[in-house]
CSV table of C-alpha atoms and ligand atoms in Angstrom, one decimal:
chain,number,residue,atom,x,y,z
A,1,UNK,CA,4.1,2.2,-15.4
A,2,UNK,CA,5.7,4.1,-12.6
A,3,UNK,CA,3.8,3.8,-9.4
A,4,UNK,CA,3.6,6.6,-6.7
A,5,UNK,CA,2.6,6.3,-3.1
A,6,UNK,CA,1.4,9.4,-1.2
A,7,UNK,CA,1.1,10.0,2.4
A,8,UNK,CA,-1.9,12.5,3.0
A,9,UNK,CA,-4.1,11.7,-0.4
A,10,UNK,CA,-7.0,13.1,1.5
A,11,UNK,CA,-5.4,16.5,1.7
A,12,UNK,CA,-4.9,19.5,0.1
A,13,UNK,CA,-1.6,19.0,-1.4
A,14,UNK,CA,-2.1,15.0,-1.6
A,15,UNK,CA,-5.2,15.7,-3.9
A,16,UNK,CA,-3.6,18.0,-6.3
A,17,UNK,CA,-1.0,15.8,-6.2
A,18,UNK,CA,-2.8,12.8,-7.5
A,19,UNK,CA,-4.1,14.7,-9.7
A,20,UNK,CA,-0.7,15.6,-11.5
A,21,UNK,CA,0.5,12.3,-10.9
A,22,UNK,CA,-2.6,10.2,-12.8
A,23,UNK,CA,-2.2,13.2,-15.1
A,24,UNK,CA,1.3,12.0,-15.9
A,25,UNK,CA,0.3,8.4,-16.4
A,26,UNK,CA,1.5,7.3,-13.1
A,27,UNK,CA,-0.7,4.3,-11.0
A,28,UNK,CA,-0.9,6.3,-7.5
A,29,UNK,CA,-1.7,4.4,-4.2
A,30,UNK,CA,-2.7,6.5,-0.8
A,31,UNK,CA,-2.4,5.9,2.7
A,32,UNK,CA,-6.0,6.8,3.9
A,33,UNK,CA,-6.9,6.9,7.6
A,34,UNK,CA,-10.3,5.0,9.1
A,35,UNK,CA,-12.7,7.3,10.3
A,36,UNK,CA,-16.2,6.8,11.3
A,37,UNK,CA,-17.2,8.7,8.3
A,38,UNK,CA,-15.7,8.8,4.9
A,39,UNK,CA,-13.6,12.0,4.3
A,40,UNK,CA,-12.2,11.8,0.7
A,41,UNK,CA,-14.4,15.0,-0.5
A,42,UNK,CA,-11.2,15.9,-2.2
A,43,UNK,CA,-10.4,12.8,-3.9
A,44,UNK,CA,-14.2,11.9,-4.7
A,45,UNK,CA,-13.8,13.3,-8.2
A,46,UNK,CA,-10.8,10.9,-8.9
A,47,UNK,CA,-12.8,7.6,-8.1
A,48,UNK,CA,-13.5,6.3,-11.7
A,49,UNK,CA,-9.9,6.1,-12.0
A,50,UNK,CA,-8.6,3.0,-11.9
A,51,UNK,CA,-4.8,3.6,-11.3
A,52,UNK,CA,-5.9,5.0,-7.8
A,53,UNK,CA,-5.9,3.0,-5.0
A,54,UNK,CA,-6.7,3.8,-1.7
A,55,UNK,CA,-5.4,1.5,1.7
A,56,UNK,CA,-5.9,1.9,5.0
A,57,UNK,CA,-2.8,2.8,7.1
A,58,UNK,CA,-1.4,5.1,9.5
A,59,UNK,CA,2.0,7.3,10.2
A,60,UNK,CA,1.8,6.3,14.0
A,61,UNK,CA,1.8,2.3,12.7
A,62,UNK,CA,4.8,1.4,11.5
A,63,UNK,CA,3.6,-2.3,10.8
A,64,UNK,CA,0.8,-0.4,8.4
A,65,UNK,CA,3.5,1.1,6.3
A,66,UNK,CA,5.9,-1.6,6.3
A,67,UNK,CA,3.3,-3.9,4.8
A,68,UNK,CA,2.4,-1.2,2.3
A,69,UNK,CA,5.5,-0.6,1.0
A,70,UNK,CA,6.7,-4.0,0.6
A,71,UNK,CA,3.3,-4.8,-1.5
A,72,UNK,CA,2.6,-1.6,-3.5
A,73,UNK,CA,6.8,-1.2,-4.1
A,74,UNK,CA,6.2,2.1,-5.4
A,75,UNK,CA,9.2,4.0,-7.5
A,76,UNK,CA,8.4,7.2,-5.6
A,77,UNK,CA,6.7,7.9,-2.2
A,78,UNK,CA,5.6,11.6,-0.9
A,79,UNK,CA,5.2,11.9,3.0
A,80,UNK,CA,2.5,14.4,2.6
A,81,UNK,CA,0.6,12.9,6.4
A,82,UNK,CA,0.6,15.3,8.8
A,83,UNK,CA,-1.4,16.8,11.4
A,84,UNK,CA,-0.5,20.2,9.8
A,85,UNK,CA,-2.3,22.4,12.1
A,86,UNK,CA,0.3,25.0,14.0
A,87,UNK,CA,-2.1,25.9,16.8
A,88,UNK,CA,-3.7,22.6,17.3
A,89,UNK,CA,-0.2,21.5,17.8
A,90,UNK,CA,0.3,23.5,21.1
A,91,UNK,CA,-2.9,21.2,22.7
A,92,UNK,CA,-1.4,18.0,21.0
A,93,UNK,CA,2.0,18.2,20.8
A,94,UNK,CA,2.5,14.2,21.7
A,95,UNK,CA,0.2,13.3,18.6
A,96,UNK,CA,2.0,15.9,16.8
A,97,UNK,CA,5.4,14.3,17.5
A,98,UNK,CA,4.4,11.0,16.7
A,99,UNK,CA,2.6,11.7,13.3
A,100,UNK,CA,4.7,14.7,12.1
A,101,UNK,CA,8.3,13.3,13.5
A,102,UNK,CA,8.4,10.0,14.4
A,103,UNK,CA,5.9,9.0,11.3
A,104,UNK,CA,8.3,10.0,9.3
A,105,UNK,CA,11.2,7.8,11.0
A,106,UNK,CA,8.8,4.8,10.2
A,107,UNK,CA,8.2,5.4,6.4
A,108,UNK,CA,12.1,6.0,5.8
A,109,UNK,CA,12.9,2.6,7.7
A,110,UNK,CA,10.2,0.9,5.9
A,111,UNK,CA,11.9,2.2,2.4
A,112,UNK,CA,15.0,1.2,4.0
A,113,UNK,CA,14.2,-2.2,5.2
A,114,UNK,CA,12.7,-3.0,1.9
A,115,UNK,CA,15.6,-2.6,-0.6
A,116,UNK,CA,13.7,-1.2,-2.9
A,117,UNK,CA,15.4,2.2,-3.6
A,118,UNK,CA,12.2,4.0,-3.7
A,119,UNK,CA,12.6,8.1,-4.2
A,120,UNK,CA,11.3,10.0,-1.3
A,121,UNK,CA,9.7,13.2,-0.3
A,122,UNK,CA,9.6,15.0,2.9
A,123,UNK,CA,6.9,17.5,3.2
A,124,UNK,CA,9.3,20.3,5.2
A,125,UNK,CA,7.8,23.6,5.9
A,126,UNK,CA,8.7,27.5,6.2
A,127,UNK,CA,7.8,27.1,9.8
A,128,UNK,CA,10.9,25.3,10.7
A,129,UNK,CA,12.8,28.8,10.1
A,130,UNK,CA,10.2,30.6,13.1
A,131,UNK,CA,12.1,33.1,14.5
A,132,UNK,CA,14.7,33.9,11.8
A,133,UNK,CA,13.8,37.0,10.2
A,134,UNK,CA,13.5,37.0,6.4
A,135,UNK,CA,14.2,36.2,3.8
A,136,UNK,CA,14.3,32.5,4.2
A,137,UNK,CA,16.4,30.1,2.0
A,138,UNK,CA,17.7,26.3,2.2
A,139,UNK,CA,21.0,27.9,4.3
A,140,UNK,CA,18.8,29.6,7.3
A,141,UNK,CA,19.1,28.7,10.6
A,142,UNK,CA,16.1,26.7,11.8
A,143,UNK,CA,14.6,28.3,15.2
A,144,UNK,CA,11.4,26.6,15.1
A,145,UNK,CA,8.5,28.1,17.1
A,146,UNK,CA,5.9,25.5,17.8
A,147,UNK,CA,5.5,21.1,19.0
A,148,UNK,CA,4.6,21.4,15.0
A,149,UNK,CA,7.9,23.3,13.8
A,150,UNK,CA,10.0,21.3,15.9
A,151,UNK,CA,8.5,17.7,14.2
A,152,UNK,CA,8.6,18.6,11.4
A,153,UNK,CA,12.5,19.8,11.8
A,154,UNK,CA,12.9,16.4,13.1
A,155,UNK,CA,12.0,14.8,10.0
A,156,UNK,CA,13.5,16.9,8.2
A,157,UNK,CA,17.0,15.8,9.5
A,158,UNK,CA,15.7,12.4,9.9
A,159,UNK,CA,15.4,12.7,5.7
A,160,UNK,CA,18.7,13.9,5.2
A,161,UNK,CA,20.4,11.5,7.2
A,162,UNK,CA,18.9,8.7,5.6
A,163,UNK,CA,20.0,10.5,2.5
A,164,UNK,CA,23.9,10.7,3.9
A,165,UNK,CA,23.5,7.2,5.7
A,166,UNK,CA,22.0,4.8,3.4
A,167,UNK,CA,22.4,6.8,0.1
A,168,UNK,CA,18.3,7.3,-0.4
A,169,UNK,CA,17.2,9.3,-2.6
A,170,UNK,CA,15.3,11.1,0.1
A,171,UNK,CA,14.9,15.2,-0.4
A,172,UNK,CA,13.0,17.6,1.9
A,173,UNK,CA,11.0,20.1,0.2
A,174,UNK,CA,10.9,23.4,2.5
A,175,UNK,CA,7.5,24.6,1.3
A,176,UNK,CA,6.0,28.4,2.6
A,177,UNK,CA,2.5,28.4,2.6
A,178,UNK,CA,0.5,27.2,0.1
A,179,UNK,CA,-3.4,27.8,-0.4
A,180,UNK,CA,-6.2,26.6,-2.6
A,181,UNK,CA,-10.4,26.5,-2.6
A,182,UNK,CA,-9.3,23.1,-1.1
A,183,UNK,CA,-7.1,24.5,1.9
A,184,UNK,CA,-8.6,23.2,5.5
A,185,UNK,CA,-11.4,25.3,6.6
A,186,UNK,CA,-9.9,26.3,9.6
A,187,UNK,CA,-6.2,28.1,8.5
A,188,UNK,CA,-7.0,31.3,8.0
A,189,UNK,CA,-6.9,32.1,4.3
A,190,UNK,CA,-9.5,29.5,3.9
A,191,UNK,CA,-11.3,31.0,6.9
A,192,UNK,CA,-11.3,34.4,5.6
A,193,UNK,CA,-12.9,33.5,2.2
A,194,UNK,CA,-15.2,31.5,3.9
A,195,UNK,CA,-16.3,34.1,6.3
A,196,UNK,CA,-16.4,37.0,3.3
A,197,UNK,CA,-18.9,34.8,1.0
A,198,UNK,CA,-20.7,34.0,4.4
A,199,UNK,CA,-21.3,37.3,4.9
A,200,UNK,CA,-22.0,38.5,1.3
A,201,UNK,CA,-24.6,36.0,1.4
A,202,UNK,CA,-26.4,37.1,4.7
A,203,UNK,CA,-25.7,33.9,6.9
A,204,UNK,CA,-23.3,35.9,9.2
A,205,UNK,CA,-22.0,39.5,9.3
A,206,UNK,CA,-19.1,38.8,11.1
A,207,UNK,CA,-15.5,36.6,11.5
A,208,UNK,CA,-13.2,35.9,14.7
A,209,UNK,CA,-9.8,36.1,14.0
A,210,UNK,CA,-6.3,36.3,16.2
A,211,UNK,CA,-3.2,38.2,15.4
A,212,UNK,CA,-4.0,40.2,12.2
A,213,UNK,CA,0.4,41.5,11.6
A,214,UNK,CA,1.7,38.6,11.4
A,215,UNK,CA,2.9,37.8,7.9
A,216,UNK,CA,3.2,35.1,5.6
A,217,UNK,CA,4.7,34.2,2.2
A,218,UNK,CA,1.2,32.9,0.5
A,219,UNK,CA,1.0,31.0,-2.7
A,220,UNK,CA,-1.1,28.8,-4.5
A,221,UNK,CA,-1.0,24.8,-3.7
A,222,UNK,CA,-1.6,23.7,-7.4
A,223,UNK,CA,1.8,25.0,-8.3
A,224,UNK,CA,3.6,23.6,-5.7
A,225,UNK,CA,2.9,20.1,-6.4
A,226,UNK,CA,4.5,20.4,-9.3
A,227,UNK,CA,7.4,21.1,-7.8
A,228,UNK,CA,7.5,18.2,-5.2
A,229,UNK,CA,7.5,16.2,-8.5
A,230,UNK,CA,10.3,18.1,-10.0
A,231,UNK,CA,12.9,17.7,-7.2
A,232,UNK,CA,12.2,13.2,-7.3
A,233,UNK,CA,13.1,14.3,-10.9
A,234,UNK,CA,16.5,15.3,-10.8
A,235,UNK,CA,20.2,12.8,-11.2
A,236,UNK,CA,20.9,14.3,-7.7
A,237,UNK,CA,18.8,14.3,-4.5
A,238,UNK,CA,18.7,17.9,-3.2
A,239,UNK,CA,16.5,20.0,-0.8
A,240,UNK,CA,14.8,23.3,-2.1
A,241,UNK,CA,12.4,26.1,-0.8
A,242,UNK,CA,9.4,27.0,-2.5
A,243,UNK,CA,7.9,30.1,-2.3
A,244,UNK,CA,6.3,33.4,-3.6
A,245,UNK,CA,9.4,35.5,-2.0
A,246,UNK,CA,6.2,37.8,-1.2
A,247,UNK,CA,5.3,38.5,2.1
A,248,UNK,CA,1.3,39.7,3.2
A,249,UNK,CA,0.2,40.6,6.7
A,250,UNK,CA,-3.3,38.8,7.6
A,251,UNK,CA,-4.6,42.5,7.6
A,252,UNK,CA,-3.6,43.1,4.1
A,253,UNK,CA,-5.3,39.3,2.7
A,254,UNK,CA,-8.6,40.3,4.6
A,255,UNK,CA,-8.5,43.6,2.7
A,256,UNK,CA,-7.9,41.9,-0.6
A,257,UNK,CA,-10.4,39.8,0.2
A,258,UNK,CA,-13.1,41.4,1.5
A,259,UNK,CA,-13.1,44.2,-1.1
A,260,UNK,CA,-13.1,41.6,-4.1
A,261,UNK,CA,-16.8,41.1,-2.9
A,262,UNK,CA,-17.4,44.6,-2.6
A,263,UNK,CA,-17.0,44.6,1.6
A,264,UNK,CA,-15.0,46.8,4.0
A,265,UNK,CA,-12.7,43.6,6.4
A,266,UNK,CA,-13.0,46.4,9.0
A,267,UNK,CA,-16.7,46.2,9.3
A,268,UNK,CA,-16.6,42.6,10.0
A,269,UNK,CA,-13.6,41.6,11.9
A,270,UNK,CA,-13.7,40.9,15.2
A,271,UNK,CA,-10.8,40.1,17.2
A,272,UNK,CA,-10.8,37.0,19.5
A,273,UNK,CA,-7.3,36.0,21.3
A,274,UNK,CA,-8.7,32.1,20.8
A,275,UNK,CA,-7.3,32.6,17.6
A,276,UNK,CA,-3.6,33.5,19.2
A,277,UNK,CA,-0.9,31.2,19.9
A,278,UNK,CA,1.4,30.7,23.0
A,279,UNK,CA,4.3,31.5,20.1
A,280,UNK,CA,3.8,33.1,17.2
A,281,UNK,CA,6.3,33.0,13.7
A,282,UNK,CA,6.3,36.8,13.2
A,283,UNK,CA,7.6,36.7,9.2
A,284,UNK,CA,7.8,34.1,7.0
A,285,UNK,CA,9.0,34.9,3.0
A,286,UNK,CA,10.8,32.4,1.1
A,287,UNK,CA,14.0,32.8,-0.7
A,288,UNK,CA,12.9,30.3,-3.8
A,289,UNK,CA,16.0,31.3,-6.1
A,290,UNK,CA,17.3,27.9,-5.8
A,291,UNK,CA,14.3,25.9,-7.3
A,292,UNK,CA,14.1,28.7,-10.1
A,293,UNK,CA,17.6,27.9,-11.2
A,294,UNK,CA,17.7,24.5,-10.0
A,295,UNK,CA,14.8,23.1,-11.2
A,296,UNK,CA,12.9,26.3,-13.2
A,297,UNK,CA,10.2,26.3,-10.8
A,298,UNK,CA,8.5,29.6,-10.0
A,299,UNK,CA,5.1,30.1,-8.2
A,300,UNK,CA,2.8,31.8,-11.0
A,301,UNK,CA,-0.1,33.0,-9.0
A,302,UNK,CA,0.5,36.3,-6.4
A,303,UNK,CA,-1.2,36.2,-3.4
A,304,UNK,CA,-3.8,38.6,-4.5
A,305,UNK,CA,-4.8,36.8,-7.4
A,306,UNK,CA,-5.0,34.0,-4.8
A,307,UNK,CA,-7.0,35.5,-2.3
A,308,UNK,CA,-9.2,36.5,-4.9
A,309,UNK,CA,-9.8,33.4,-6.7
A,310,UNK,CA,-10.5,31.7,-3.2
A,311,UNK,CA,-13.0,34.0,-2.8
A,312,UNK,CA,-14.8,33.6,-5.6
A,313,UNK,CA,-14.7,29.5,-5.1
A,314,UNK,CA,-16.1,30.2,-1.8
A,315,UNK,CA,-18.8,32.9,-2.7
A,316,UNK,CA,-19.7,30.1,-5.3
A,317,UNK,CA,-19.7,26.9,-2.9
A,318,UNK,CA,-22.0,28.9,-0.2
A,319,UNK,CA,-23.9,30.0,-2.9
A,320,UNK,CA,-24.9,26.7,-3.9
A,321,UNK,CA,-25.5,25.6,-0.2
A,322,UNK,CA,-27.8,28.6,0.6
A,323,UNK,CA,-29.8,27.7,-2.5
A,324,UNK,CA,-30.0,24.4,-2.0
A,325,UNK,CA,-30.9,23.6,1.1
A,326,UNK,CA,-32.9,27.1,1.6
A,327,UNK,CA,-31.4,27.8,5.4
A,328,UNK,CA,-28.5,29.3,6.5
A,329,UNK,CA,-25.4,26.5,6.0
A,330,UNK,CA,-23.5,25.4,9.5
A,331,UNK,CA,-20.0,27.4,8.7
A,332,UNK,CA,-17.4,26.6,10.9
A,333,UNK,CA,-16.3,30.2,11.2
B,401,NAP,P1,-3.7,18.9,5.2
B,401,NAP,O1,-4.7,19.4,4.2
B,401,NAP,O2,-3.9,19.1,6.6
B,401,NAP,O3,-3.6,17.3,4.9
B,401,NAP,C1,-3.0,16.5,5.8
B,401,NAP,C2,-3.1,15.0,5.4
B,401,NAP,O4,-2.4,14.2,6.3
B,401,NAP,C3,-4.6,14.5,5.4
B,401,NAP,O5,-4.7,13.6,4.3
B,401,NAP,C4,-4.7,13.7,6.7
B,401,NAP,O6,-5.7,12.7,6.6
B,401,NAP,C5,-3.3,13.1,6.7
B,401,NAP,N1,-2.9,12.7,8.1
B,401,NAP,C6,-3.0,13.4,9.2
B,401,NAP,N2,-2.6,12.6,10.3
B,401,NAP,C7,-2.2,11.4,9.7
B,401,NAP,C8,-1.7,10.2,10.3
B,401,NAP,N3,-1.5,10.1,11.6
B,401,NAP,N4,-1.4,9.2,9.4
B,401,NAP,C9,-1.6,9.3,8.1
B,401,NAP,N5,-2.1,10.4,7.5
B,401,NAP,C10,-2.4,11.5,8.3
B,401,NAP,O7,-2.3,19.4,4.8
B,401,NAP,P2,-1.7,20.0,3.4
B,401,NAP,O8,-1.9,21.5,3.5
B,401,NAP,O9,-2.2,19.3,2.3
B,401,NAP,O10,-0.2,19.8,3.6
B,401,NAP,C11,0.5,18.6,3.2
B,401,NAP,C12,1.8,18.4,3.9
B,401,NAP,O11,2.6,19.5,3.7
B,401,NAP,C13,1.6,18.3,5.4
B,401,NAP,O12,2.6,17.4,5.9
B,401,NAP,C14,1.9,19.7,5.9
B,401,NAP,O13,2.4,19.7,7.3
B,401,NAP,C15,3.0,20.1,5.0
B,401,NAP,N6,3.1,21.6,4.6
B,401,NAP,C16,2.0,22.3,4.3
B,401,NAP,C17,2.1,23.6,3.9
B,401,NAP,C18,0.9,24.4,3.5
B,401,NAP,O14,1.0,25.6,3.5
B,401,NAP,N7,-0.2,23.8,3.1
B,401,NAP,C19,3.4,24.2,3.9
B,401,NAP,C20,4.5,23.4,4.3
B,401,NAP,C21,4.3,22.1,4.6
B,401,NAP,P3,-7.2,13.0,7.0
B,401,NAP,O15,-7.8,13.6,5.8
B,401,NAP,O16,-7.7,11.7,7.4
B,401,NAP,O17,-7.2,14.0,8.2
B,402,F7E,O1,-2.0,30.8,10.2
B,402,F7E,C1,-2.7,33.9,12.0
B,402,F7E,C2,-1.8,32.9,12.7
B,402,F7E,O2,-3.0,28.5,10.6
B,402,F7E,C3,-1.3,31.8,9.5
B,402,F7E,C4,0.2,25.2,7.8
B,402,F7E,O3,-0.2,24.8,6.5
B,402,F7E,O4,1.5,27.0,6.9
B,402,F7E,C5,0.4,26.7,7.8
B,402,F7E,O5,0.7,27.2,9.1
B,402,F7E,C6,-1.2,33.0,10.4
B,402,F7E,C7,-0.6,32.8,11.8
B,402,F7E,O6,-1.1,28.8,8.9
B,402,F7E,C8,-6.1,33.3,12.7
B,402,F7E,O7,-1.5,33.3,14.0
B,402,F7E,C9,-4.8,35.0,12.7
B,402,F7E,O8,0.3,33.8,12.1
B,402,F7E,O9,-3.3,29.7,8.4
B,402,F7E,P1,-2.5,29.4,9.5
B,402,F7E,P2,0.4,28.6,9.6
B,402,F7E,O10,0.4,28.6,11.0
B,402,F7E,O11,1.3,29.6,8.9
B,402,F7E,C10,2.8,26.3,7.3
B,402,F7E,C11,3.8,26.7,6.3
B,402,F7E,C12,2.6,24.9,7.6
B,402,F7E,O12,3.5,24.1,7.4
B,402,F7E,C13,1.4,24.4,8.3
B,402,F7E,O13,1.1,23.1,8.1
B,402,F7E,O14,-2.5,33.6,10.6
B,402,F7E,N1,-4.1,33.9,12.3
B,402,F7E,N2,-6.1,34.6,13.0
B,402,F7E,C14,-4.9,32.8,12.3
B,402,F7E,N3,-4.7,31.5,12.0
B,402,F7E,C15,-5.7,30.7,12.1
B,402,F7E,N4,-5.5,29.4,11.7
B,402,F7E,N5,-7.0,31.1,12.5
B,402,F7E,C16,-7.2,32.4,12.8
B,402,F7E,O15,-8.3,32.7,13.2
C-alpha cells in the first residue's frame, strides 16, 4: 500500500487531498498542529477511515518532522503547511519566514537525512511572479510582492536545489488561486459568498472589502489536487503551473456573485482600506499550457461557475445556521 504524508491536512487543499488520496487506495498520515480546540472541521468527515492518521507536529520543529518521517516512511510527502495568508503576512512576516521558508528547509533535510527517497511536493504559488505582468508561466521572472511571496520563493528554490543536489524527486507545483466552499473564511472569494448568503438571509446588509481591481486567475481547489498528484506521477521530476489562464477583477466576482442570489454587489459593498495591503500583486493569470501537455491536466470549472457554486454552499450553510439556532449566526465578515 503506498503511504502519503501531507503537510496542512487541516486545510483546504490538504482535505481534498486526502480525500483523492484514500480515494486511490493510499494509507495517508497528516501533520496536525495542537491547538486549544480541535480544528479538523474539514477532515471530520474522513474519521471512520482507518488509513488516516493524524500526528502532532510542526513546520517550525524540525525534530517533529524528522521523527515523522523516519516512522511513517511515506512513498510520497506534500508540503501543503503554510500560513497562507498574503496580508497577515505583512504583520507576521518572522512566523511567515519560518513556516512558509524555513519549514520547508526542514522537511526536505528530514527526507534527506532519512534515505528514504520519498517523492516530494512543494506547494509554490502564483504570488511568487507579483509584479510581472501576465500571463504567468514556469519561465517568468519571480518579483515577489509580500514577507509571504518571498518564503514561499524561498522554498521554492530550496526544492529545486535539493532536486539538482541530492537527486530528490522533489517538484514545486506553482499553483494560481484556487477556491472551494472549504476556502478560509477570510480570503476574499470565500468572504464574498459568505457575506452575499449573509445578506440574502437578513443577518447583515452589508460587506467590507479593500482593493476591488485587482485581479486574479480563480479556479476551483478540487481540481487542483489532482494535479499535485499527477506531477509525483511522472518518470521525471518537473515543476508546472496550474491555472484557469482566466483573469477576474474582485469587482467582476462580487457581481457574479451577488446577482446569482438575485442582489445588486453595489448596494452592499463598502469599502474599508483595512482590507488593503502595503503591496499589492496587480494581475495574476496563469499560463497552464505546460501541465495540459505535460501531464493533461486542465482546470474544468470557470470562475463563474465557481463563484456561483460557492454561493450556493454558502447560502445553504447559513441557511442551516439561521434555522437552527433561531438568532443571527456570528459571521466573521
Ligand atoms: P490553508 O487552508 O490556509 O491551509 C494551511 C494549512 O497549513 C492548515 O492545515 C494549517 O493548519 C497548516 N499550517 C499552518 N501553519 C503551520 C505550521 N507552522 N506547521 C504545520 N502546519 C501549518 O491553505 P490552502 O489554501 O489549503 O493552501 C495549501 C498550500 O498551498 C499552502 O501552502 C498555500 O500557501 C499554498 N497555496 C495556496 C493557494 C490557494 O489559492 N489556495 C495557491 C497557491 C499556493 P491549521 O489548520 O492548524 O491552521
Ligand atoms: O486576496 C483583494 C486582495 O486574500 C485576493 C492565498 O491562497 O492566493 C491567495 O492569496 C485579492 C487581493 O488571496 C479583500 O487585495 C480585496 O488582491 O483572497 P486573497 P491572495 O492574496 O491572492 C495565492 C495564490 C496564495 O498562494 C495565497 O496563499 O483580493 N481583496 N478585498 C481582499 N482580500 C482579502 N483577503 N480580504 C478583503 O477584504
Amino acid at each position: 500500500m503506498r503511504r502519503a504524508f501531507i503537510t496542512g491536512i487541516t486545510g483546504q487543499d490538504g482535505s481534498y487531498l486526502a480525500e483523492l488520496l484514500l480515494g486511490k487506495g493510499y494509507e495517508v498520515h497528516g501533520l496536525v498542529r495542537r491547538a486549544s480546540t480541535l480544528n479538523r472541521s474539514r477532515i471530520d468527515h474522513l474519521h471512520a477511515e482507518d488509513r488516516l492518521h493524524l500526528h502532532y507536529g510542526d513546520l517550525t520543529d524540525g525534530v517533529s518532522l524528522v521523527n515523522l518521517i523516519h516512522s511513517i516512511a511515506p512513498h510520497e510527502v506534500y508540503n501543503l503547511g503554510a500560513q497562507s495568508h498574503v496580508k497577515v503576512s505583512f504583520e507576521m512576516p518572522e512566523y511567515t519566514a519560518s513556516a512558509d521558508a524555513v519549514g520547508t528547509l526542514r522537511l526536505l533535510e528530514a527526507i534527506r537525512a532519512s534515505g528514504l527517497g520519498c517523492r516530494f511536493y512543494q506547494a509554490s504559488t502564483s504570488e511568487m511572479f507579483g509584479s510581472t505582468p501576465p500571463p504567468q508561466s514556469e519561465i517568468s521572472a519571480f518579483r515577489p510582492r509580500s514577507p509571504y511571496g518571498a518564503a514561499k520563493l524561498y522554498s521554492h528554490w530550496v526544492t529545486v536545489n535539493y532536486r539538482e543536489a541530492y537527486d530528490l524527486f522533489a517538484v514545486s507545483g506553482i499553483l494560481f488561486n484556487h477556491e472551494s466552499p472549504r476556502r478560509g473564511e477570510s480570503f476574499v472569494t470565500r468572504k464574498i459568498s459568505l457575506g452575499v448568503a449573509a445578506i440574502k438571509h437578513g443577518v447583515t446588509d452589508h460587506l467590507h472589502l479593500g482593493n476591488l481591481a485587482a485581479v486574479r486567475d480563480w479556479g476551483y481547489a478540487k481540481e487542483y489536487v489532482e494535479g499535485m498528484w499527477q506531477m509525483l506521477q511522472r518518470d521525471e521530476p518537473e515543476d508546472f503551473v496550474l491555472a484557469t489562464g482566466t483573469g477576474t477583477t474582485i469587482r467582476q466576482f462580487c457581481e457574479t456573485a451577488f446577482a446569482h442570489a438575485g442582489l445588486n454587489w453595489e448596494d452592499h459593498v463598502r469599502h474599508d482600506k483595512q482590507y488593503e495591503r502595503p503591496t499589492e500583486v496587480d494581475a495574476l493569470i496563469g499560463d497552464p499550457s505546460r501541465a495540459h501537455e505535460r501531464l493533461g491536466w486542465t482546470a474544468r470549472t470557470t470562475t463563474d461557475e465557481l463563484a456561483r457554486l460557492m454561493v450556493d454552499a454558502d447560502l445553504e450553510a447559513v441557511g442551516r445556521l439561521v434555522r437552527d439556532r433561531g438568532v443571527s449566526p456570528n459571521l466573521p465578515l
